[in-house]
PDB file of C-alpha atoms in Angstrom:
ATOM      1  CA  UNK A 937      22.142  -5.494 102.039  1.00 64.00           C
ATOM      2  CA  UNK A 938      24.208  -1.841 101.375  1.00 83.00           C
ATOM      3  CA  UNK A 939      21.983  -0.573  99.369  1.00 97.00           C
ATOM      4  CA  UNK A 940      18.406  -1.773 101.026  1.00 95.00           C
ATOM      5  CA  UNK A 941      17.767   1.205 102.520  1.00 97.00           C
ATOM      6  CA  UNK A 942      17.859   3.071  99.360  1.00 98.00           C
ATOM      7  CA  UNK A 943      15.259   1.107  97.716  1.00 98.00           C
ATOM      8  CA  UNK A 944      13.068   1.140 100.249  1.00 98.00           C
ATOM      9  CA  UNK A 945      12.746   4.561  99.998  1.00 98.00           C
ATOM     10  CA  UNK A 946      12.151   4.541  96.752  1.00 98.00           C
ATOM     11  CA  UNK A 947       9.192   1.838  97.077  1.00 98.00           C
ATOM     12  CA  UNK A 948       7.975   4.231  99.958  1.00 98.00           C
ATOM     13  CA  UNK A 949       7.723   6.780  97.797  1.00 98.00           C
ATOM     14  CA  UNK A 950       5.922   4.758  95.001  1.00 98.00           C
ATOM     15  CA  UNK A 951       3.205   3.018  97.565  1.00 97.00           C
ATOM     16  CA  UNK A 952       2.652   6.675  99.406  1.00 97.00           C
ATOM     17  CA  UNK A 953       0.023   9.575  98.225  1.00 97.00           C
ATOM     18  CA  UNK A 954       2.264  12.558  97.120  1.00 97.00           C
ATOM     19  CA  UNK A 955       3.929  13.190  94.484  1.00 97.00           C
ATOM     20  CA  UNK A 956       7.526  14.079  94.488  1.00 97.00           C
ATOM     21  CA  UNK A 957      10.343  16.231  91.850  1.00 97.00           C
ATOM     22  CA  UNK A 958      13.732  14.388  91.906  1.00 98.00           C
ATOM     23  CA  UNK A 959      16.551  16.223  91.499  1.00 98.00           C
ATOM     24  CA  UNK A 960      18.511  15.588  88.504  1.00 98.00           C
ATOM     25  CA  UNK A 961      22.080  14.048  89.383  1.00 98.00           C
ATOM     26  CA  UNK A 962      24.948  12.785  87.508  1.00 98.00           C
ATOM     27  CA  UNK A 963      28.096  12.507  89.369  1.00 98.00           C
ATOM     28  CA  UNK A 964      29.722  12.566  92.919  1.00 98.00           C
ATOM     29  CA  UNK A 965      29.520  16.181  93.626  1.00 97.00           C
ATOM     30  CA  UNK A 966      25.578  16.320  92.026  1.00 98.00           C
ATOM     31  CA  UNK A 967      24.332  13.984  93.973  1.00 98.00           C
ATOM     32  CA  UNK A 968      26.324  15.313  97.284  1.00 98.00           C
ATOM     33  CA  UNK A 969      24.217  18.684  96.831  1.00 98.00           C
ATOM     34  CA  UNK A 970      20.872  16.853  95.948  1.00 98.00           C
ATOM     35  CA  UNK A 971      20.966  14.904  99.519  1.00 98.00           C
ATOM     36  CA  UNK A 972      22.029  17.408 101.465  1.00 98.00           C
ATOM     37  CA  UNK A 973      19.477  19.916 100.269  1.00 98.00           C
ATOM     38  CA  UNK A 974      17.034  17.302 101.338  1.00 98.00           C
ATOM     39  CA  UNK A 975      15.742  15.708  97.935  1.00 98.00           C
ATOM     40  CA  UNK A 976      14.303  12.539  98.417  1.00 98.00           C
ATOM     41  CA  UNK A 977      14.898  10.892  95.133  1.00 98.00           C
ATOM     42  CA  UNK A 978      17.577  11.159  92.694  1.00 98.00           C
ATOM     43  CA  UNK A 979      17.357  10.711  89.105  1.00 98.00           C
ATOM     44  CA  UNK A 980      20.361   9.631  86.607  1.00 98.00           C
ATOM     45  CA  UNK A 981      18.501  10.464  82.978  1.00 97.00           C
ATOM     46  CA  UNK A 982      19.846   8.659  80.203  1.00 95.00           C
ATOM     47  CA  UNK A 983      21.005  12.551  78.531  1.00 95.00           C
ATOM     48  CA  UNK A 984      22.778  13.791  81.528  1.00 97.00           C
ATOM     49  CA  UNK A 985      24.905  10.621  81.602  1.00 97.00           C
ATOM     50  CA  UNK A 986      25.594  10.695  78.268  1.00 97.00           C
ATOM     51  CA  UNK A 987      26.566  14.565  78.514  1.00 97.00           C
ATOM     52  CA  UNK A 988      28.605  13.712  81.853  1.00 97.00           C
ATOM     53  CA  UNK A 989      30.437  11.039  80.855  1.00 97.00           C
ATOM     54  CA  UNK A 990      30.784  11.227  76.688  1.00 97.00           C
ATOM     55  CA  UNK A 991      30.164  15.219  76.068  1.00 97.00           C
ATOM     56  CA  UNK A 992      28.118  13.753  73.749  1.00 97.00           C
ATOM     57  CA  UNK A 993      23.926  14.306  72.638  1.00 94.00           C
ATOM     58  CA  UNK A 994      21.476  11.508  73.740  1.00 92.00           C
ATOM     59  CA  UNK A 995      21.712   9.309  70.779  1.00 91.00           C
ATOM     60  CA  UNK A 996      22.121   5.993  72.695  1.00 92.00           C
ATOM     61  CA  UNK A 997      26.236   5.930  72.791  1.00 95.00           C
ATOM     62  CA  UNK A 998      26.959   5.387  76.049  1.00 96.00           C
ATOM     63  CA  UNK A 999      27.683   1.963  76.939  1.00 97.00           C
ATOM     64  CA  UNK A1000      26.093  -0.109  79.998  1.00 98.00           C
ATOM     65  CA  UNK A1001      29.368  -0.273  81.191  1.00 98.00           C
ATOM     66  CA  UNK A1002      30.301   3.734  81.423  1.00 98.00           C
ATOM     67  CA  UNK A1003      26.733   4.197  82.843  1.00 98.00           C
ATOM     68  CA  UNK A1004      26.973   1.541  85.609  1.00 98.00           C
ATOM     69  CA  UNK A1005      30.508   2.906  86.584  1.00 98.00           C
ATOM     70  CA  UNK A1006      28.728   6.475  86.739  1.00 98.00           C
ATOM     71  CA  UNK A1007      26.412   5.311  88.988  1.00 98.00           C
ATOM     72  CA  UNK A1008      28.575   3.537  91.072  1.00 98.00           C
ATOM     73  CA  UNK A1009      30.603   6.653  91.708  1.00 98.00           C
ATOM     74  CA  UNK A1010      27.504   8.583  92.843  1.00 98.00           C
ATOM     75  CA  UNK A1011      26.700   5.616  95.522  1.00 98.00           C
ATOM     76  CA  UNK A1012      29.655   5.718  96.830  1.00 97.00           C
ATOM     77  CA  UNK A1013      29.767   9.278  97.363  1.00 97.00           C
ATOM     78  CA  UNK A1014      26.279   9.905  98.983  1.00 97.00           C
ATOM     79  CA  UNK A1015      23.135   7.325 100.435  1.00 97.00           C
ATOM     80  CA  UNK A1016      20.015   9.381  98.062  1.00 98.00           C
ATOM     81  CA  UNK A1017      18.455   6.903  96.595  1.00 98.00           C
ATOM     82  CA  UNK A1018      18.819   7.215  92.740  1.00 98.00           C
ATOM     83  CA  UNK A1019      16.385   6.227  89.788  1.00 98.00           C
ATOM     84  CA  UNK A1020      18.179   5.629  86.958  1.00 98.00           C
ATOM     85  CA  UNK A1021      17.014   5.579  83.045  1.00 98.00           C
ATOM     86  CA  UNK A1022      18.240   2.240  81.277  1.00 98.00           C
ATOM     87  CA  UNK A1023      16.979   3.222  78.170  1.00 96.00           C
ATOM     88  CA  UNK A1024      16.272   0.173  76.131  1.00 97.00           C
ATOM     89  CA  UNK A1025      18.546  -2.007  78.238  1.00 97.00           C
ATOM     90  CA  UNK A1026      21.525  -1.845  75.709  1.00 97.00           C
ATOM     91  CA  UNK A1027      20.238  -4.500  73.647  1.00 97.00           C
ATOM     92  CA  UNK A1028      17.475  -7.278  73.381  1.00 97.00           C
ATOM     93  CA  UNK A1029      16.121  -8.721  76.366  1.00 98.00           C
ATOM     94  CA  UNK A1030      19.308 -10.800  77.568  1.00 98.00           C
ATOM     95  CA  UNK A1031      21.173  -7.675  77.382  1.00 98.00           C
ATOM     96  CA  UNK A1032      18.703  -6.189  79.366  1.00 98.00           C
ATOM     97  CA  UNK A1033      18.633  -8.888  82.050  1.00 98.00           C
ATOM     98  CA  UNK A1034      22.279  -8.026  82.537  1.00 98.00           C
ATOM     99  CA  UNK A1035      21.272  -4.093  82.389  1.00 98.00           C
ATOM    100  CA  UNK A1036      19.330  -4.820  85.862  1.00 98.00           C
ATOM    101  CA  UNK A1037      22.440  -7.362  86.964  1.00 98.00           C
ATOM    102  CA  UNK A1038      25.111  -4.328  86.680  1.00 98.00           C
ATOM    103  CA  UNK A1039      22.950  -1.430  87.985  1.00 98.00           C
ATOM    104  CA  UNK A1040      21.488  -3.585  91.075  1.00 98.00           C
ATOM    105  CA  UNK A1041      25.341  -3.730  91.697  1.00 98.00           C
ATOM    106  CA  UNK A1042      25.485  -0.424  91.066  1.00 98.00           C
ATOM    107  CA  UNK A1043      23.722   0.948  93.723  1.00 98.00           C
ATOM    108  CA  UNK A1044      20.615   2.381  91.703  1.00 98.00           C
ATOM    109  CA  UNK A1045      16.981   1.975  93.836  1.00 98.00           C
ATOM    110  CA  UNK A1046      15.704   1.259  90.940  1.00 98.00           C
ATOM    111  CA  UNK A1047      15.596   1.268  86.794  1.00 98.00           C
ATOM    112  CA  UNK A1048      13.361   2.247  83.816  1.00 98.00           C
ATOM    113  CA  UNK A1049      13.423   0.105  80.942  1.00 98.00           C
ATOM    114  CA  UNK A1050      11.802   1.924  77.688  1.00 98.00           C
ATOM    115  CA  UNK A1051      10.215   0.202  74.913  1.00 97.00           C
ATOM    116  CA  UNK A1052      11.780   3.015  72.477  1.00 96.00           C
ATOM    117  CA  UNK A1053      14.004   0.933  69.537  1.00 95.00           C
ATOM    118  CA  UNK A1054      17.593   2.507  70.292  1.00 94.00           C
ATOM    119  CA  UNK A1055      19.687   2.771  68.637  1.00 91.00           C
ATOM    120  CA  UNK A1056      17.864   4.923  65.620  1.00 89.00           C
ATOM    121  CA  UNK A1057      17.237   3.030  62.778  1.00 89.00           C
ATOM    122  CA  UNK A1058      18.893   3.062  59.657  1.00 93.00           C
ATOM    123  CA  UNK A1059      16.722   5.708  57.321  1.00 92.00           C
ATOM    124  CA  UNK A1060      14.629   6.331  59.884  1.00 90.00           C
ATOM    125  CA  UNK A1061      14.431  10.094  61.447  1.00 88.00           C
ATOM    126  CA  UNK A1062      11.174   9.520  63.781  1.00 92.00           C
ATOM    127  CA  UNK A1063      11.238   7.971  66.636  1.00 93.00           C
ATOM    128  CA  UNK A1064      10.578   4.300  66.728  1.00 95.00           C
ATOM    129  CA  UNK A1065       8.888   1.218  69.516  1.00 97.00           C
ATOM    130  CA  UNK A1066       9.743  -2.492  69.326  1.00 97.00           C
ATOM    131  CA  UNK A1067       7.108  -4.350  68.957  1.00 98.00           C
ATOM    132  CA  UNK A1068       4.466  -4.998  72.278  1.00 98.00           C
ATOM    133  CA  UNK A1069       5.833  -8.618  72.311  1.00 98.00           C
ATOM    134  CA  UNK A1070       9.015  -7.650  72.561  1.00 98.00           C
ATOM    135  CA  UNK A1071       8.739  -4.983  75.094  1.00 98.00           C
ATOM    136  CA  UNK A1072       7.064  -7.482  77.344  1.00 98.00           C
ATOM    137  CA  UNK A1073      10.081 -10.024  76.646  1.00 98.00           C
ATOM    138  CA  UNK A1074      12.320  -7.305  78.237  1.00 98.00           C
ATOM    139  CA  UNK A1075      10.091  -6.735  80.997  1.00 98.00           C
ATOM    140  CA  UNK A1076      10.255 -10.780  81.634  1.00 98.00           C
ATOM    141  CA  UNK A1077      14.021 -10.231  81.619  1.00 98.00           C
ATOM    142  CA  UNK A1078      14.550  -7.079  83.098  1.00 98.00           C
ATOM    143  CA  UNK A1079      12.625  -8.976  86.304  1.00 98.00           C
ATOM    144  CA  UNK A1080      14.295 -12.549  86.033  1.00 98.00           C
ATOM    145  CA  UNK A1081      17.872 -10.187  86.529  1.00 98.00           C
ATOM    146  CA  UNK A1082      16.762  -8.354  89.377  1.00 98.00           C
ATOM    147  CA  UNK A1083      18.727 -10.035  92.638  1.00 97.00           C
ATOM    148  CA  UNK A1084      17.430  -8.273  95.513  1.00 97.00           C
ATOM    149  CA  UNK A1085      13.450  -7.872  95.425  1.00 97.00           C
ATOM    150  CA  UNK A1086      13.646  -4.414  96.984  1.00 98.00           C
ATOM    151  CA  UNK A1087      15.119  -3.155  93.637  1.00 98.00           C
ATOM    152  CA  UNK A1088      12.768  -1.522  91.406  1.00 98.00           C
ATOM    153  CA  UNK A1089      11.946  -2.355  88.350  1.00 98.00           C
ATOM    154  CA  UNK A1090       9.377   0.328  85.975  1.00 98.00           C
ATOM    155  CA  UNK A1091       8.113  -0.132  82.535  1.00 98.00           C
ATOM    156  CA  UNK A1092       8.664   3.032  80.462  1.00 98.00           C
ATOM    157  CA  UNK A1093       7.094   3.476  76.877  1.00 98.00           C
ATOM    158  CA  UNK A1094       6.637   6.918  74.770  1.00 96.00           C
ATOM    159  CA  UNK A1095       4.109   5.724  72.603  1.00 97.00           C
ATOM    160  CA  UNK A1096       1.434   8.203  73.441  1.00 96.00           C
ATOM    161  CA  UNK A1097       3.435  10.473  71.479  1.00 95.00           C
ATOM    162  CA  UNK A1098       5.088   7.803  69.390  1.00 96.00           C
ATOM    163  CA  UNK A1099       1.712   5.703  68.038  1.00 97.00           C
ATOM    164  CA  UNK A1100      -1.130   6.960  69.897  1.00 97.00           C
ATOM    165  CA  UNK A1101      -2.404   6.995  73.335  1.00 97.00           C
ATOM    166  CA  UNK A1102      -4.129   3.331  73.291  1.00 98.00           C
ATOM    167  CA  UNK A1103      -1.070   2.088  72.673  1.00 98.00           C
ATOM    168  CA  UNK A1104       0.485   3.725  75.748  1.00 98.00           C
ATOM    169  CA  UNK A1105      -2.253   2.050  77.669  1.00 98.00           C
ATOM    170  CA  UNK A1106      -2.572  -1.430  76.104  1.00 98.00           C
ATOM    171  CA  UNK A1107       1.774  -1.275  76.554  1.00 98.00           C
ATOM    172  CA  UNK A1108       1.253   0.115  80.223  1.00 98.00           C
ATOM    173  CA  UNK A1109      -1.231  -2.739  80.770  1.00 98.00           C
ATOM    174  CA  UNK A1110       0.665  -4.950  79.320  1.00 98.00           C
ATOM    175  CA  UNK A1111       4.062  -4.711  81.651  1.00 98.00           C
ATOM    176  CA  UNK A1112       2.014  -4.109  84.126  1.00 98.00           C
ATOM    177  CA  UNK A1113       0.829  -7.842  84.524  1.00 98.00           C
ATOM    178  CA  UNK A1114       4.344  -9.130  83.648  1.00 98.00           C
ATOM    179  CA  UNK A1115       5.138  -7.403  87.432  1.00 98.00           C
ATOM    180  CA  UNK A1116       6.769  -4.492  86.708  1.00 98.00           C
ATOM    181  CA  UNK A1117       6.969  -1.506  89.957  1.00 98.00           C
ATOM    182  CA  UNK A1118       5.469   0.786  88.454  1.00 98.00           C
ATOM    183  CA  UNK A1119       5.268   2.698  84.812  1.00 98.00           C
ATOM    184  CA  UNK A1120       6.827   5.278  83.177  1.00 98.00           C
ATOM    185  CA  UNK A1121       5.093   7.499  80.697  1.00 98.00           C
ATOM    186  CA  UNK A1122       6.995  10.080  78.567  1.00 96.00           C
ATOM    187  CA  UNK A1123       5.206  12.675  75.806  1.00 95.00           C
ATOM    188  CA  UNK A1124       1.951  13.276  78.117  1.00 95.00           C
ATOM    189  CA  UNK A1125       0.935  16.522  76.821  1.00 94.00           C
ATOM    190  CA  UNK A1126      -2.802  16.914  78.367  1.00 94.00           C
ATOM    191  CA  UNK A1127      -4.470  15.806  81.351  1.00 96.00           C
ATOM    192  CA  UNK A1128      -6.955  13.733  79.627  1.00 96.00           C
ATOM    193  CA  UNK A1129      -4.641  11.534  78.637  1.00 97.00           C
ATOM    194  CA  UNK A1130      -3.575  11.179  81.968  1.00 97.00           C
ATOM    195  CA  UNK A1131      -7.079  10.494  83.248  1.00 97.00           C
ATOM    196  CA  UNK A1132      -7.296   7.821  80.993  1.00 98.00           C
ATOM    197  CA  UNK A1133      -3.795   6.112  81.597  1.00 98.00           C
ATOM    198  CA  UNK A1134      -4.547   6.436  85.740  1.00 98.00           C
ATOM    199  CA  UNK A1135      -8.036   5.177  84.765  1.00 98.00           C
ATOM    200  CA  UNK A1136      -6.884   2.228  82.564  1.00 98.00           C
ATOM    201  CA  UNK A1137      -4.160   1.154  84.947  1.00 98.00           C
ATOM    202  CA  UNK A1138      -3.170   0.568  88.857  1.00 98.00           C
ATOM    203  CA  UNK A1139       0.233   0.698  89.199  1.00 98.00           C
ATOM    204  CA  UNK A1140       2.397   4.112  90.483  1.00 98.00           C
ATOM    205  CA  UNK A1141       3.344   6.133  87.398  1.00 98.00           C
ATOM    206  CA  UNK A1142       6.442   8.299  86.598  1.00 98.00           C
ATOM    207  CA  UNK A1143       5.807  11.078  84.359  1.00 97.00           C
ATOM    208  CA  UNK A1144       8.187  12.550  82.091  1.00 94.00           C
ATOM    209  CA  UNK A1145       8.326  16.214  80.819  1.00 83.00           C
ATOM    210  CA  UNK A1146       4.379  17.398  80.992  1.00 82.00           C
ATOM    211  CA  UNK A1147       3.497  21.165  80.348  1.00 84.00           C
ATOM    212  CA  UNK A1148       2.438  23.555  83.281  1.00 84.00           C
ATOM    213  CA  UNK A1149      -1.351  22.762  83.079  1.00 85.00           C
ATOM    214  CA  UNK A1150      -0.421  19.457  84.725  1.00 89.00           C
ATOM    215  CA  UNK A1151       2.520  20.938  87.516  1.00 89.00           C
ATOM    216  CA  UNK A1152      -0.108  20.728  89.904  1.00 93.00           C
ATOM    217  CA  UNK A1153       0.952  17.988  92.793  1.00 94.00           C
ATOM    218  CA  UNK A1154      -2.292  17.497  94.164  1.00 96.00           C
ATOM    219  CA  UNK A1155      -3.270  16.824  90.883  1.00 96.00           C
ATOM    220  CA  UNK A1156      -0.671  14.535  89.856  1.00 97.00           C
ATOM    221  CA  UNK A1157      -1.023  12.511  93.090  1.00 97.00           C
ATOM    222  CA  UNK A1158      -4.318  12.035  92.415  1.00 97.00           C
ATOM    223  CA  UNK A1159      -3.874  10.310  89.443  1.00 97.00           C
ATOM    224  CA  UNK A1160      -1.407   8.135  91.085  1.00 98.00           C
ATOM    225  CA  UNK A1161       1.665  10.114  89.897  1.00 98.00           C
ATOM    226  CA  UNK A1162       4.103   9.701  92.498  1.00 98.00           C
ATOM    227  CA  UNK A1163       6.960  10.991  90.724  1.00 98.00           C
ATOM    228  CA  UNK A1164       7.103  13.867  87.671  1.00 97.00           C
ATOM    229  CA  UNK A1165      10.500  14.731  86.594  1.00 96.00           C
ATOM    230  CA  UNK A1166      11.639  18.794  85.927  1.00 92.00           C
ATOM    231  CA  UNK A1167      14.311  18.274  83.722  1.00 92.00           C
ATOM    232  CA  UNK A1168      17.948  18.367  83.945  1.00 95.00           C
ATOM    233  CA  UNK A1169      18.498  22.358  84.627  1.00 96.00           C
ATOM    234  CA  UNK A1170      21.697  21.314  87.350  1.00 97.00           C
ATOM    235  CA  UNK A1171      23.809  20.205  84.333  1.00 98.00           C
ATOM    236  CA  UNK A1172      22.770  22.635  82.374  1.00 97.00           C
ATOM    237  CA  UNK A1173      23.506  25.444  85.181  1.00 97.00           C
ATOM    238  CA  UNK A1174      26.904  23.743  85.617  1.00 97.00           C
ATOM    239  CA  UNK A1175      27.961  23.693  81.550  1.00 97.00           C
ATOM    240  CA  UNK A1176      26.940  27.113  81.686  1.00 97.00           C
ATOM    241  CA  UNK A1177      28.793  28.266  84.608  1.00 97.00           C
ATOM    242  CA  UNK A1178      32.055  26.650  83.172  1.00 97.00           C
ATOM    243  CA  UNK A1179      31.408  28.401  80.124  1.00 97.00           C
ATOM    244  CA  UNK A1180      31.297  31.984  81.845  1.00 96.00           C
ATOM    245  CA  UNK A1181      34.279  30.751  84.146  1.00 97.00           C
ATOM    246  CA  UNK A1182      36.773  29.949  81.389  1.00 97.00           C
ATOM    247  CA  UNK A1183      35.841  32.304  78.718  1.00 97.00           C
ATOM    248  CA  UNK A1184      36.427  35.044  81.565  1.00 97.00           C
ATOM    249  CA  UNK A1185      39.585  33.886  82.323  1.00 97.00           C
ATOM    250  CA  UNK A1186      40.724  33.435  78.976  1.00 97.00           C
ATOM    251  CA  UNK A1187      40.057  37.110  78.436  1.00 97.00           C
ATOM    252  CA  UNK A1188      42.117  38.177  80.856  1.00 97.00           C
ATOM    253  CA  UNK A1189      39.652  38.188  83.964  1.00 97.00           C
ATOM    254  CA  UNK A1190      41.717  37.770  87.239  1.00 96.00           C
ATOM    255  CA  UNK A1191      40.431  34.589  89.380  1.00 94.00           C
ATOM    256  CA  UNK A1192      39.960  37.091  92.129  1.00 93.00           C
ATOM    257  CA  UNK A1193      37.607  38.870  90.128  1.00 95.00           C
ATOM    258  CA  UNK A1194      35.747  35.739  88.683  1.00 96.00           C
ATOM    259  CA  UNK A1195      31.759  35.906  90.347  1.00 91.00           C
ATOM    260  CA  UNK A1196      29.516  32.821  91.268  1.00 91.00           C
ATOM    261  CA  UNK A1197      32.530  30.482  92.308  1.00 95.00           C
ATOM    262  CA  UNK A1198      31.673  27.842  94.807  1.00 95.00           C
ATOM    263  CA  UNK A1199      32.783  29.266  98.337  1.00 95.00           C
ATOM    264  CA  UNK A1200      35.726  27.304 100.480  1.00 94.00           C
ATOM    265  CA  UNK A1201      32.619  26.147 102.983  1.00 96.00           C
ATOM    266  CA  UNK A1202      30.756  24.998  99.939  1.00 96.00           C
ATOM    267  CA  UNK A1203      33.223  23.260  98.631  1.00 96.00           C
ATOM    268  CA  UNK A1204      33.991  21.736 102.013  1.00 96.00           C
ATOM    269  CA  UNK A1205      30.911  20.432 102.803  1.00 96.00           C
ATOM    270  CA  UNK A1206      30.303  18.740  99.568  1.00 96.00           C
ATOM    271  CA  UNK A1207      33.888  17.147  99.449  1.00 95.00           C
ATOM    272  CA  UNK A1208      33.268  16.084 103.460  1.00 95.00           C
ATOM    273  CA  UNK A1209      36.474  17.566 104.107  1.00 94.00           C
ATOM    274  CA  UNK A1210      35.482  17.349 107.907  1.00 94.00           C
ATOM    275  CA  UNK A1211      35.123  13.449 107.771  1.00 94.00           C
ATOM    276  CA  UNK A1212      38.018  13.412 105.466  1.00 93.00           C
ATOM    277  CA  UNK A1213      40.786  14.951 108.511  1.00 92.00           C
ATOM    278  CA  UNK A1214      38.649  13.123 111.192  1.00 93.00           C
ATOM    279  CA  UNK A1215      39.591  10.012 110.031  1.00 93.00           C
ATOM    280  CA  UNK A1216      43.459  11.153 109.047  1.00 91.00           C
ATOM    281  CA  UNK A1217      43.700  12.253 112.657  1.00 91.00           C
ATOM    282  CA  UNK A1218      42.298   8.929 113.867  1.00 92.00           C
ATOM    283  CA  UNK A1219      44.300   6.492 111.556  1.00 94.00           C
ATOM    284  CA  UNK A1220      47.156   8.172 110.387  1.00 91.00           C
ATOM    285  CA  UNK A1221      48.023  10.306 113.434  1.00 89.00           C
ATOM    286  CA  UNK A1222      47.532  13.859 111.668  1.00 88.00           C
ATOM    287  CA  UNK A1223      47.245  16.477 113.706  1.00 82.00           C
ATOM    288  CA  UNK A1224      44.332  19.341 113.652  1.00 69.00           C
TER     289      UNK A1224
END
């Protein structure tokens, strides 16, 4: 299958003993620079696409559809195998079935699904979870949609900071013997609570945001963290670049004068300009 390769290295990277950053990716050019600087994993957050592709805050507006077209640009343009974030599956657990169904063709390696209730509720300003049954009926679902078996699959829940910490664990538990990959934790703040989630469960975790006392890889990885996020800074780097460009220029800076521009080689490489003219000279008879 095209994309096998890609989630094999992903499931490599959950079954081995180190733990990895992904680089944070959300379109063609994003994901160009994040394989060739050698990252092994990508990772499509649920904020950057909605930033990317709406211009708008995460607040659950983006539509599976606008997502799943994002990350099909990104597959085609590079082979770095991409973890995306589902979010709640954009809807119950049916919807969520067809989450996986649309991603898997895609091109993702593999999918979170979160047990957060998205969209916000009506009156409600603190962060809500669906219930535990229903977070394992989307689990059920989010497995019964996957196609290929090399696609995979992780629980995600933020109750540690949402309910409490046994929560976490008895939800972690919990997806973890519907089958899920792996599990996703968000709102880890301490390292005890991360001794007690690696103690409580067996399957690879994904950490979200965590504060410097817990940076340490060797640490991390040997609590079975194979993957801890750092953010989104690319997009952030990029929104304020285009900031500085434009507000330059529209105060009368020349474009000759304008600093921190991508160079011509840059910009080459990442557009594969060289491929590009090797294959008009083969089949359209261009010359050098």
């Amino acid at each position: 299958m095209i994309f096998h390769a890609r989630r094999e290295q992903l499931r490599s990277i959950l079954t081995g003993d180190r733990c990895i950053r992904p680089g944070s990716v959300y379109d063609a050019i994003s994901i160009r620079i994040a394989e060739d600087l050698g990252f092994e994993l990508g990772m499509f957050g649920g904020s950057v696409a909605s930033l990317a592709v709406l211009g708008d805050p995460d607040i659950a507006l983006i539509t599976l559809t606008e997502l799943a077209e994002q990350m099909r640009r990104m597959s085609r343009a590079a082979s770095l195998a991409v973890l995306v974030d589902a979010d709640h599956g954009y809807g119950n657990a049916l919807n969520v079935r067809r989450t996986v169904q649309e991603l898997e063709a895609a091109g993702a390696a593999g999918l979170t699904i979160e047990d957060t209730l998205l969209p916000q509720a009506f009156g409600e300003a603190k962060t809500q979870l669906i219930s535990l049954d229903e977070g394992i009926g989307k689990m059920k679902a989010a497995l019964d949609g996957r196609g290929d078996p090399s696609l995979v699959i992780l629980g995600r829940t933020g109750a540690a900071s949402i309910t409490s910490l046994d929560d976490a664990i008895a939800r972690a538990r919990a997806y973890q013997a519907c089958g899920v990959d792996g599990l996703f934790f968000t709102g880890i703040t301490a390292r005890a609570e991360l001794d007690a989630i690696s103690e409580a469960t067996a399957l690879p975790i994904v950490l979200g945001g965590a504060p410097a006392e817990m940076s340490d890889p060797d640490y991390l990885a040997s609590r079975r963290v194979r993957i801890a996020l750092q953010g989104h800074a690319p997009i952030a780097a990029a929104t304020q670049a285009v900031y500085d460009t434009l507000k330059a220029l529209r105060e009368g800076t020349s474009p000759k004068q304008l600093k921190g521009l991508a160079s011509a080689e840059l910009t080459a490489r990442v557009t594969r300009e060289a491929d590009v003219k090797a294959r008009g000279r083969a089949v359209l008879g261009l010359k050098q």
